[in-house]
C-alpha cells in the first residue's frame, strides 16, 4: 500500500476531494495541518488514514517531525504534496530530507517560483516573454521605464496579484522605491487578456486532462481596487493555448502534477507579436486557485480529483465525449450596492447556477466576498452574466 502525505488537506475546502479520491485507490492518506482534527469536515476525516496536527505549518521543524512520525509508523513515504502554491518550496525541502522522488526537489524551485527565472524556460519553449529587469536600482529602472513606457512591478517570488503595482510615471516609480520594497521584478506592461493552460500531467510528462480559463479585466484592479473578480473556464481549449501549454510543460520538465500556466493573449499588435498571439505570463505548479477545480468539473462534465488520483496511482482515466459548457465565476464585494439582489439573481439565473456562497476570507482579496458560479452554452451569455452581476 502506498503512503501519501497530503499537507494542509483542509484548504482550500474542496481539497478533501483529492484525499477521498486517493483513498478510493487504496492509498494510505496521511494528513498534516494546523487545523484541529475536530474541526475537519467529516468527508476529510473519512478519507484520512491518520492526521497529525502541528501548531503552525510555517514551522519547518514541526512539519519535519510530523513526516518523520508517519515514516516511522507507516514506512517509506511514496508521495508528499499539498497542491498549494504557498507550500511548494516547503514540499520540495521535505522531499529532499526524506528522499521522496515523486515531485520537485529544492534544486528545481528557482524556475518554478521566481518569475525572473521562468523567462528562460518559456523562451526555450518558443514562447515570447515581456522585457524585464529586477527592481533593485532606481536609475536603471527609470531608464527601463523610459524604454518601455509603462511597467508592472511585483514580487519575484509571489502568488497572484498581491503586492503588484502598475507604474506609468517617474513619480510612481520613485514612490515605489521610497517605500523600500525588495525582491521585486519590473516588467513591461502587456496589453493582453489573461488566459491559461490547466492540465494534469502524468509521470511521462503527458497531459491526461486539459482545459483553460480566461480572465477579463485586470487582476491587479481586482485586488488593489476591490473590483469584482470574474473569470471563466472555456468550453474548448483553443489550439494555440494547448500548443503553448504543452511546450511549456516540456520545457519546465513537468511530471506527475496538476498545473496552471498563465499567458497573455495580445489585445493589439506589438513587438511581441500580432493581436491574438500568446505571450508568457507565469507558471504555477498546482491547480488554479480556489474553486477552479470544481468549475473545471462543471465545464467538462468530469471529475479532476478522480483524474488526478488516477494519475498518482498510475491508472488510465476513462474519458468520453461528455457535454461541455462555459463555467463562469463572479465574486461580488460586501458593502457595495448592486442592481440585482441575491433573490433576483436566483430568479434570473437559477437554472444556470451551480454554486453560490461566501468566499473563504483567505481568498477574498483576489476572489471577492460572495461567489456565484454558473454554466452557459455560449461566451456571450457569460459576459451578460458578468455584466448583470457587477453593475
Tab-separated table of N, CA and C in Angstrom, residues 35-182:
chain	number	residue	atom	x	y	z
A	35	UNK	N	-5.082	22.794	11.467
A	35	UNK	CA	-6.482	22.839	11.896
A	35	UNK	C	-6.742	21.710	12.889
A	36	UNK	N	-7.389	21.990	14.023
A	36	UNK	CA	-7.714	20.913	14.959
A	36	UNK	C	-8.514	19.803	14.276
A	37	UNK	N	-8.245	18.574	14.647
A	37	UNK	CA	-8.897	17.438	13.994
A	37	UNK	C	-10.420	17.538	14.084
A	38	UNK	N	-10.924	17.946	15.226
A	38	UNK	CA	-12.379	18.016	15.415
A	38	UNK	C	-13.041	19.030	14.484
A	39	UNK	N	-12.254	19.966	13.941
A	39	UNK	CA	-12.822	20.979	13.049
A	39	UNK	C	-12.743	20.582	11.575
A	40	UNK	N	-12.122	19.445	11.279
A	40	UNK	CA	-12.081	18.968	9.902
A	40	UNK	C	-13.479	18.495	9.484
A	41	UNK	N	-13.828	18.707	8.226
A	41	UNK	CA	-15.127	18.239	7.758
A	41	UNK	C	-15.150	16.710	7.758
A	42	UNK	N	-16.336	16.137	7.892
A	42	UNK	CA	-16.471	14.699	8.021
A	42	UNK	C	-15.911	13.922	6.852
A	43	UNK	N	-16.096	14.442	5.637
A	43	UNK	CA	-15.605	13.731	4.458
A	43	UNK	C	-14.081	13.634	4.462
A	44	UNK	N	-13.414	14.668	4.985
A	44	UNK	CA	-11.955	14.638	5.045
A	44	UNK	C	-11.494	13.644	6.105
A	45	UNK	N	-12.143	13.658	7.258
A	45	UNK	CA	-11.795	12.683	8.299
A	45	UNK	C	-11.911	11.258	7.764
A	46	UNK	N	-12.969	11.000	6.994
A	46	UNK	CA	-13.196	9.657	6.461
A	46	UNK	C	-12.139	9.265	5.438
A	47	UNK	N	-11.560	10.273	4.764
A	47	UNK	CA	-10.567	9.996	3.714
A	47	UNK	C	-9.173	9.780	4.277
A	48	UNK	N	-8.911	10.300	5.468
A	48	UNK	CA	-7.562	10.237	6.038
A	48	UNK	C	-7.358	8.974	6.862
A	49	UNK	N	-6.222	8.317	6.629
A	49	UNK	CA	-5.830	7.202	7.476
A	49	UNK	C	-5.437	7.710	8.855
A	50	UNK	N	-4.725	8.844	8.883
A	50	UNK	CA	-4.321	9.465	10.137
A	50	UNK	C	-4.037	10.939	9.866
A	51	UNK	N	-4.199	11.731	10.922
A	51	UNK	CA	-3.973	13.180	10.820
A	51	UNK	C	-3.024	13.607	11.934
A	52	UNK	N	-2.050	14.431	11.566
A	52	UNK	CA	-1.075	14.954	12.532
A	52	UNK	C	-1.237	16.467	12.561
A	53	UNK	N	-1.658	17.009	13.713
A	53	UNK	CA	-1.823	18.454	13.833
A	53	UNK	C	-0.517	19.100	14.286
A	54	UNK	N	-0.113	20.140	13.590
A	54	UNK	CA	1.018	20.963	14.010
A	54	UNK	C	0.469	22.312	14.457
A	55	UNK	N	1.235	23.016	15.267
A	55	UNK	CA	0.800	24.347	15.690
A	55	UNK	C	0.855	25.332	14.534
A	56	UNK	N	1.852	25.160	13.661
A	56	UNK	CA	1.997	26.051	12.518
A	56	UNK	C	2.656	25.308	11.363
A	57	UNK	N	2.047	25.357	10.201
A	57	UNK	CA	2.661	24.773	9.008
A	57	UNK	C	3.881	25.574	8.574
A	58	UNK	N	4.016	26.790	9.081
A	58	UNK	CA	5.181	27.616	8.773
A	58	UNK	C	6.435	27.110	9.489
A	59	UNK	N	6.246	26.356	10.559
A	59	UNK	CA	7.357	25.865	11.360
A	59	UNK	C	7.892	24.576	10.744
A	60	UNK	N	9.018	24.671	10.051
A	60	UNK	CA	9.526	23.519	9.317
A	60	UNK	C	9.863	22.354	10.250
A	61	UNK	N	10.416	22.648	11.403
A	61	UNK	CA	10.787	21.580	12.335
A	61	UNK	C	9.564	20.765	12.762
A	62	UNK	N	8.450	21.465	13.004
A	62	UNK	CA	7.224	20.762	13.385
A	62	UNK	C	6.749	19.850	12.262
A	63	UNK	N	6.735	20.387	11.041
A	63	UNK	CA	6.263	19.596	9.904
A	63	UNK	C	7.221	18.432	9.652
A	64	UNK	N	8.524	18.685	9.787
A	64	UNK	CA	9.532	17.624	9.627
A	64	UNK	C	9.247	16.479	10.608
A	65	UNK	N	8.964	16.824	11.858
A	65	UNK	CA	8.696	15.795	12.864
A	65	UNK	C	7.437	15.001	12.515
A	66	UNK	N	6.456	15.697	11.927
A	66	UNK	CA	5.228	15.005	11.527
A	66	UNK	C	5.520	13.981	10.425
A	67	UNK	N	6.312	14.377	9.426
A	67	UNK	CA	6.674	13.451	8.354
A	67	UNK	C	7.499	12.293	8.917
A	68	UNK	N	8.420	12.597	9.834
A	68	UNK	CA	9.229	11.547	10.457
A	68	UNK	C	8.348	10.559	11.222
A	69	UNK	N	7.349	11.065	11.921
A	69	UNK	CA	6.422	10.195	12.645
A	69	UNK	C	5.694	9.256	11.698
A	70	UNK	N	5.178	9.812	10.590
A	70	UNK	CA	4.474	8.963	9.632
A	70	UNK	C	5.412	7.938	8.991
A	71	UNK	N	6.650	8.336	8.754
A	71	UNK	CA	7.623	7.402	8.184
A	71	UNK	C	7.890	6.252	9.145
A	72	UNK	N	8.054	6.566	10.412
A	72	UNK	CA	8.268	5.530	11.427
A	72	UNK	C	7.056	4.611	11.532
A	73	UNK	N	5.865	5.199	11.442
A	73	UNK	CA	4.634	4.431	11.679
A	73	UNK	C	4.198	3.613	10.460
A	74	UNK	N	4.394	4.172	9.259
A	74	UNK	CA	3.856	3.526	8.053
A	74	UNK	C	4.923	3.077	7.060
A	75	UNK	N	6.171	3.461	7.291
A	75	UNK	CA	7.220	3.092	6.353
A	75	UNK	C	7.472	4.200	5.341
A	76	UNK	N	8.196	3.853	4.305
A	76	UNK	CA	8.625	4.830	3.305
A	76	UNK	C	7.445	5.628	2.743
A	77	UNK	N	7.651	6.940	2.615
A	77	UNK	CA	6.628	7.818	2.040
A	77	UNK	C	6.811	7.851	0.521
A	78	UNK	N	5.740	7.508	-0.205
A	78	UNK	CA	5.813	7.451	-1.662
A	78	UNK	C	5.523	8.799	-2.316
A	79	UNK	N	4.621	9.575	-1.706
A	79	UNK	CA	4.242	10.877	-2.263
A	79	UNK	C	4.088	11.875	-1.123
A	80	UNK	N	4.418	13.113	-1.395
A	80	UNK	CA	4.160	14.214	-0.465
A	80	UNK	C	3.752	15.413	-1.301
A	81	UNK	N	2.574	15.967	-1.009
A	81	UNK	CA	2.033	17.028	-1.869
A	81	UNK	C	1.037	17.868	-1.082
A	82	UNK	N	0.874	19.113	-1.519
A	82	UNK	CA	-0.159	19.982	-0.960
A	82	UNK	C	-1.075	20.538	-2.046
A	83	UNK	N	-0.616	20.511	-3.310
A	83	UNK	CA	-1.345	21.141	-4.421
A	83	UNK	C	-1.603	22.621	-4.138
A	84	UNK	N	-0.698	23.228	-3.394
A	84	UNK	CA	-0.883	24.617	-2.966
A	84	UNK	C	0.403	25.395	-3.230
A	85	UNK	N	0.299	26.508	-3.926
A	85	UNK	CA	1.460	27.316	-4.307
A	85	UNK	C	2.298	27.730	-3.101
A	86	UNK	N	1.629	28.081	-2.019
A	86	UNK	CA	2.324	28.640	-0.867
A	86	UNK	C	3.331	27.658	-0.268
A	87	UNK	N	3.043	26.350	-0.389
A	87	UNK	CA	3.870	25.347	0.263
A	87	UNK	C	4.822	24.628	-0.690
A	88	UNK	N	4.948	25.100	-1.937
A	88	UNK	CA	5.778	24.389	-2.912
A	88	UNK	C	7.223	24.227	-2.442
A	89	UNK	N	7.803	25.296	-1.923
A	89	UNK	CA	9.204	25.222	-1.503
A	89	UNK	C	9.367	24.336	-0.273
A	90	UNK	N	8.416	24.424	0.650
A	90	UNK	CA	8.473	23.541	1.818
A	90	UNK	C	8.321	22.087	1.394
A	91	UNK	N	7.383	21.817	0.471
A	91	UNK	CA	7.195	20.454	-0.022
A	91	UNK	C	8.488	19.914	-0.622
A	92	UNK	N	9.170	20.749	-1.417
A	92	UNK	CA	10.413	20.327	-2.063
A	92	UNK	C	11.489	20.010	-1.024
A	93	UNK	N	11.579	20.837	0.003
A	93	UNK	CA	12.584	20.606	1.045
A	93	UNK	C	12.310	19.305	1.792
A	94	UNK	N	11.050	19.017	2.058
A	94	UNK	CA	10.698	17.769	2.725
A	94	UNK	C	11.035	16.563	1.848
A	95	UNK	N	10.811	16.700	0.542
A	95	UNK	CA	11.189	15.596	-0.355
A	95	UNK	C	12.696	15.385	-0.327
A	96	UNK	N	13.453	16.478	-0.266
A	96	UNK	CA	14.909	16.346	-0.129
A	96	UNK	C	15.262	15.544	1.125
A	97	UNK	N	14.703	15.972	2.244
A	97	UNK	CA	15.098	15.419	3.535
A	97	UNK	C	14.663	13.972	3.724
A	98	UNK	N	13.563	13.589	3.055
A	98	UNK	CA	13.073	12.220	3.213
A	98	UNK	C	13.230	11.391	1.933
A	99	UNK	N	13.999	11.923	1.000
A	99	UNK	CA	14.313	11.206	-0.249
A	99	UNK	C	13.053	10.697	-0.948
A	100	UNK	N	12.095	11.603	-1.113
A	100	UNK	CA	10.851	11.282	-1.825
A	100	UNK	C	11.031	11.750	-3.266
A	101	UNK	N	11.048	10.817	-4.201
A	101	UNK	CA	11.444	11.118	-5.579
A	101	UNK	C	10.295	11.577	-6.466
A	102	UNK	N	9.059	11.488	-5.980
A	102	UNK	CA	7.896	11.800	-6.817
A	102	UNK	C	7.493	13.255	-6.655
A	103	UNK	N	8.269	14.153	-7.227
A	103	UNK	CA	7.939	15.575	-7.136
A	103	UNK	C	9.167	16.435	-7.207
A	104	UNK	N	8.953	17.738	-7.294
A	104	UNK	CA	10.059	18.683	-7.375
A	104	UNK	C	10.903	18.652	-6.098
A	105	UNK	N	12.218	18.797	-6.277
A	105	UNK	CA	13.150	18.966	-5.171
A	105	UNK	C	13.534	20.437	-5.081
A	106	UNK	N	14.287	20.797	-4.056
A	106	UNK	CA	14.665	22.199	-3.848
A	106	UNK	C	15.443	22.760	-5.030
A	107	UNK	N	16.276	21.927	-5.638
A	107	UNK	CA	17.074	22.385	-6.779
A	107	UNK	C	16.201	22.750	-7.976
A	108	UNK	N	14.963	22.245	-8.005
A	108	UNK	CA	14.047	22.533	-9.112
A	108	UNK	C	13.268	23.826	-8.908
A	109	UNK	N	13.357	24.428	-7.740
A	109	UNK	CA	12.473	25.520	-7.378
A	109	UNK	C	12.709	26.840	-8.109
A	110	UNK	N	13.944	27.292	-8.363
A	110	UNK	CA	14.118	28.639	-8.942
A	110	UNK	C	13.269	28.933	-10.177
A	111	UNK	N	13.254	28.098	-11.224
A	111	UNK	CA	12.416	28.433	-12.384
A	111	UNK	C	10.932	28.201	-12.148
A	112	UNK	N	10.602	27.568	-11.045
A	112	UNK	CA	9.207	27.301	-10.706
A	112	UNK	C	8.621	28.444	-9.894
A	113	UNK	N	9.417	29.031	-8.995
A	113	UNK	CA	8.910	30.031	-8.068
A	113	UNK	C	9.287	31.467	-8.411
A	114	UNK	N	10.420	31.685	-9.088
A	114	UNK	CA	10.875	33.046	-9.346
A	114	UNK	C	10.514	33.463	-10.765
A	115	UNK	N	9.738	34.544	-10.870
A	115	UNK	CA	9.273	34.996	-12.179
A	115	UNK	C	10.440	35.316	-13.116
A	116	UNK	N	11.527	35.854	-12.550
A	116	UNK	CA	12.682	36.180	-13.372
A	116	UNK	C	13.340	34.928	-13.944
A	117	UNK	N	13.222	33.803	-13.240
A	117	UNK	CA	13.839	32.557	-13.691
A	117	UNK	C	12.941	31.787	-14.661
A	118	UNK	N	11.643	32.097	-14.637
A	118	UNK	CA	10.712	31.429	-15.548
A	118	UNK	C	10.953	31.825	-17.003
A	119	UNK	N	11.485	33.027	-17.193
A	119	UNK	CA	11.597	33.588	-18.538
A	119	UNK	C	12.369	32.674	-19.483
A	120	UNK	N	13.522	32.178	-19.019
A	120	UNK	CA	14.380	31.366	-19.888
A	120	UNK	C	13.677	30.077	-20.298
A	121	UNK	N	12.920	29.477	-19.380
A	121	UNK	CA	12.216	28.240	-19.712
A	121	UNK	C	11.110	28.497	-20.731
A	122	UNK	N	10.411	29.622	-20.566
A	122	UNK	CA	9.382	29.974	-21.548
A	122	UNK	C	10.024	30.234	-22.917
A	123	UNK	N	11.130	30.965	-22.930
A	123	UNK	CA	11.801	31.261	-24.193
A	123	UNK	C	12.316	29.986	-24.853
A	124	UNK	N	12.798	29.036	-24.043
A	124	UNK	CA	13.259	27.762	-24.590
A	124	UNK	C	12.115	26.991	-25.246
A	125	UNK	N	10.893	27.264	-24.799
A	125	UNK	CA	9.710	26.629	-25.384
A	125	UNK	C	9.195	27.389	-26.596
A	126	UNK	N	9.880	28.480	-26.959
A	126	UNK	CA	9.461	29.270	-28.107
A	126	UNK	C	8.302	30.202	-27.830
A	127	UNK	N	8.151	30.580	-26.566
A	127	UNK	CA	7.035	31.446	-26.160
A	127	UNK	C	7.588	32.814	-25.793
A	128	UNK	N	7.123	33.897	-26.435
A	128	UNK	CA	7.648	35.238	-26.145
A	128	UNK	C	7.410	35.630	-24.689
A	129	UNK	N	8.330	36.429	-24.135
A	129	UNK	CA	8.203	36.925	-22.768
A	129	UNK	C	8.359	38.443	-22.758
A	130	UNK	N	7.762	39.071	-21.771
A	130	UNK	CA	7.875	40.520	-21.616
A	130	UNK	C	9.299	40.902	-21.223
A	131	UNK	N	9.741	42.082	-21.664
A	131	UNK	CA	11.035	42.599	-21.223
A	131	UNK	C	10.952	42.899	-19.725
A	132	UNK	N	12.090	42.738	-19.031
A	132	UNK	CA	12.076	42.906	-17.586
A	132	UNK	C	13.465	43.257	-17.069
A	133	UNK	N	13.498	43.651	-15.827
A	133	UNK	CA	14.722	43.783	-15.052
A	133	UNK	C	14.314	43.724	-13.582
A	134	UNK	N	15.271	43.446	-12.716
A	134	UNK	CA	14.981	43.448	-11.296
A	134	UNK	C	14.845	44.903	-10.811
A	135	UNK	N	13.896	45.114	-9.911
A	135	UNK	CA	13.636	46.461	-9.391
A	135	UNK	C	14.557	46.726	-8.208
A	136	UNK	N	15.861	46.820	-8.504
A	136	UNK	CA	16.850	46.963	-7.435
A	136	UNK	C	17.749	48.185	-7.586
A	137	UNK	N	17.499	48.992	-8.625
A	137	UNK	CA	18.346	50.157	-8.866
A	137	UNK	C	17.492	51.236	-9.522
A	138	UNK	N	17.283	52.356	-8.823
A	138	UNK	CA	16.371	53.380	-9.324
A	138	UNK	C	16.799	53.961	-10.667
A	139	UNK	N	18.044	54.395	-10.860
A	139	UNK	CA	18.419	54.952	-12.165
A	139	UNK	C	18.213	53.959	-13.309
A	140	UNK	N	18.584	52.706	-13.095
A	140	UNK	CA	18.409	51.699	-14.145
A	140	UNK	C	16.929	51.450	-14.422
A	141	UNK	N	16.106	51.467	-13.378
A	141	UNK	CA	14.674	51.249	-13.561
A	141	UNK	C	14.014	52.451	-14.246
A	142	UNK	N	14.510	53.643	-13.964
A	142	UNK	CA	13.996	54.831	-14.661
A	142	UNK	C	14.308	54.747	-16.148
A	143	UNK	N	15.502	54.268	-16.480
A	143	UNK	CA	15.867	54.096	-17.889
A	143	UNK	C	15.001	53.023	-18.540
A	144	UNK	N	14.716	51.945	-17.794
A	144	UNK	CA	13.867	50.876	-18.315
A	144	UNK	C	12.456	51.390	-18.550
A	145	UNK	N	11.920	52.178	-17.611
A	145	UNK	CA	10.576	52.731	-17.763
A	145	UNK	C	10.511	53.634	-18.988
A	146	UNK	N	11.551	54.417	-19.205
A	146	UNK	CA	11.589	55.280	-20.383
A	146	UNK	C	11.571	54.454	-21.661
A	147	UNK	N	12.229	53.306	-21.628
A	147	UNK	CA	12.294	52.423	-22.795
A	147	UNK	C	10.951	51.772	-23.102
A	148	UNK	N	10.250	51.293	-22.047
A	148	UNK	CA	9.039	50.509	-22.291
A	148	UNK	C	7.752	51.321	-22.172
A	149	UNK	N	7.812	52.505	-21.554
A	149	UNK	CA	6.628	53.349	-21.447
A	149	UNK	C	5.787	53.105	-20.216
A	150	UNK	N	5.333	51.893	-20.036
A	150	UNK	CA	4.553	51.508	-18.849
A	150	UNK	C	5.107	50.193	-18.323
A	151	UNK	N	4.991	49.990	-17.009
A	151	UNK	CA	5.558	48.784	-16.412
A	151	UNK	C	4.689	48.299	-15.251
A	152	UNK	N	4.982	47.086	-14.847
A	152	UNK	CA	4.356	46.478	-13.680
A	152	UNK	C	5.472	45.974	-12.774
A	153	UNK	N	5.362	46.241	-11.480
A	153	UNK	CA	6.322	45.692	-10.524
A	153	UNK	C	5.582	44.758	-9.582
A	154	UNK	N	6.207	43.618	-9.301
A	154	UNK	CA	5.575	42.608	-8.465
A	154	UNK	C	6.658	41.753	-7.826
A	155	UNK	N	6.327	41.060	-6.731
A	155	UNK	CA	7.338	40.212	-6.084
A	155	UNK	C	7.856	39.148	-7.047
A	156	UNK	N	9.176	38.995	-7.081
A	156	UNK	CA	9.752	37.975	-7.954
A	156	UNK	C	9.301	36.591	-7.533
A	157	UNK	N	9.154	36.386	-6.243
A	157	UNK	CA	8.640	35.131	-5.710
A	157	UNK	C	7.345	35.455	-4.987
A	158	UNK	N	6.240	35.343	-5.698
A	158	UNK	CA	4.958	35.716	-5.113
A	158	UNK	C	3.830	35.000	-5.803
A	159	UNK	N	2.629	35.113	-5.243
A	159	UNK	CA	1.460	34.402	-5.737
A	159	UNK	C	0.386	35.402	-6.135
A	160	UNK	N	-0.192	35.226	-7.321
A	160	UNK	CA	-1.312	36.051	-7.742
A	160	UNK	C	-0.937	37.508	-7.955
A	161	UNK	N	-1.914	38.395	-7.733
A	161	UNK	CA	-1.706	39.821	-7.984
A	161	UNK	C	-1.473	40.603	-6.699
A	162	UNK	N	-1.204	39.923	-5.599
A	162	UNK	CA	-0.940	40.625	-4.346
A	162	UNK	C	0.353	41.418	-4.447
A	163	UNK	N	0.359	42.621	-3.860
A	163	UNK	CA	1.544	43.495	-3.827
A	163	UNK	C	2.070	43.778	-5.228
A	164	UNK	N	1.166	43.970	-6.175
A	164	UNK	CA	1.524	44.255	-7.565
A	164	UNK	C	1.086	45.667	-7.907
A	165	UNK	N	1.956	46.409	-8.617
A	165	UNK	CA	1.691	47.818	-8.888
A	165	UNK	C	1.926	48.133	-10.365
A	166	UNK	N	1.067	48.972	-10.909
A	166	UNK	CA	1.260	49.468	-12.262
A	166	UNK	C	2.035	50.780	-12.186
A	167	UNK	N	3.110	50.894	-12.937
A	167	UNK	CA	3.969	52.077	-12.930
A	167	UNK	C	3.867	52.766	-14.288
A	168	UNK	N	3.329	53.992	-14.274
A	168	UNK	CA	3.116	54.713	-15.535
A	168	UNK	C	3.819	56.064	-15.569
A	169	UNK	N	4.588	56.359	-14.519
A	169	UNK	CA	5.273	57.654	-14.492
A	169	UNK	C	6.525	57.549	-13.631
A	170	UNK	N	7.413	58.510	-13.813
A	170	UNK	CA	8.627	58.568	-12.996
A	170	UNK	C	8.265	58.757	-11.527
A	171	UNK	N	7.238	59.566	-11.271
A	171	UNK	CA	6.833	59.814	-9.885
A	171	UNK	C	6.362	58.533	-9.205
A	172	UNK	N	5.603	57.718	-9.940
A	172	UNK	CA	5.111	56.469	-9.376
A	172	UNK	C	6.263	55.518	-9.076
A	173	UNK	N	7.255	55.488	-9.952
A	173	UNK	CA	8.406	54.610	-9.722
A	173	UNK	C	9.221	55.088	-8.522
A	174	UNK	N	9.414	56.399	-8.428
A	174	UNK	CA	10.154	56.930	-7.279
A	174	UNK	C	9.409	56.635	-5.970
A	175	UNK	N	8.086	56.734	-6.008
A	175	UNK	CA	7.293	56.446	-4.815
A	175	UNK	C	7.420	54.977	-4.422
A	176	UNK	N	7.455	54.091	-5.420
A	176	UNK	CA	7.629	52.662	-5.148
A	176	UNK	C	8.969	52.411	-4.451
A	177	UNK	N	10.045	53.013	-4.971
A	177	UNK	CA	11.362	52.826	-4.366
A	177	UNK	C	11.418	53.432	-2.971
A	178	UNK	N	10.720	54.541	-2.764
A	178	UNK	CA	10.734	55.209	-1.461
A	178	UNK	C	10.122	54.332	-0.368
A	179	UNK	N	9.260	53.388	-0.757
A	179	UNK	CA	8.632	52.502	0.219
A	179	UNK	C	9.553	51.372	0.674
A	180	UNK	N	10.706	51.242	0.014
A	180	UNK	CA	11.709	50.280	0.467
A	180	UNK	C	11.462	48.837	0.094
A	181	UNK	N	10.739	48.591	-0.988
A	181	UNK	CA	10.472	47.217	-1.407
A	181	UNK	C	11.761	46.508	-1.827
A	182	UNK	N	11.829	45.216	-1.585
A	182	UNK	CA	12.959	44.402	-2.049
A	182	UNK	C	12.427	43.126	-2.684
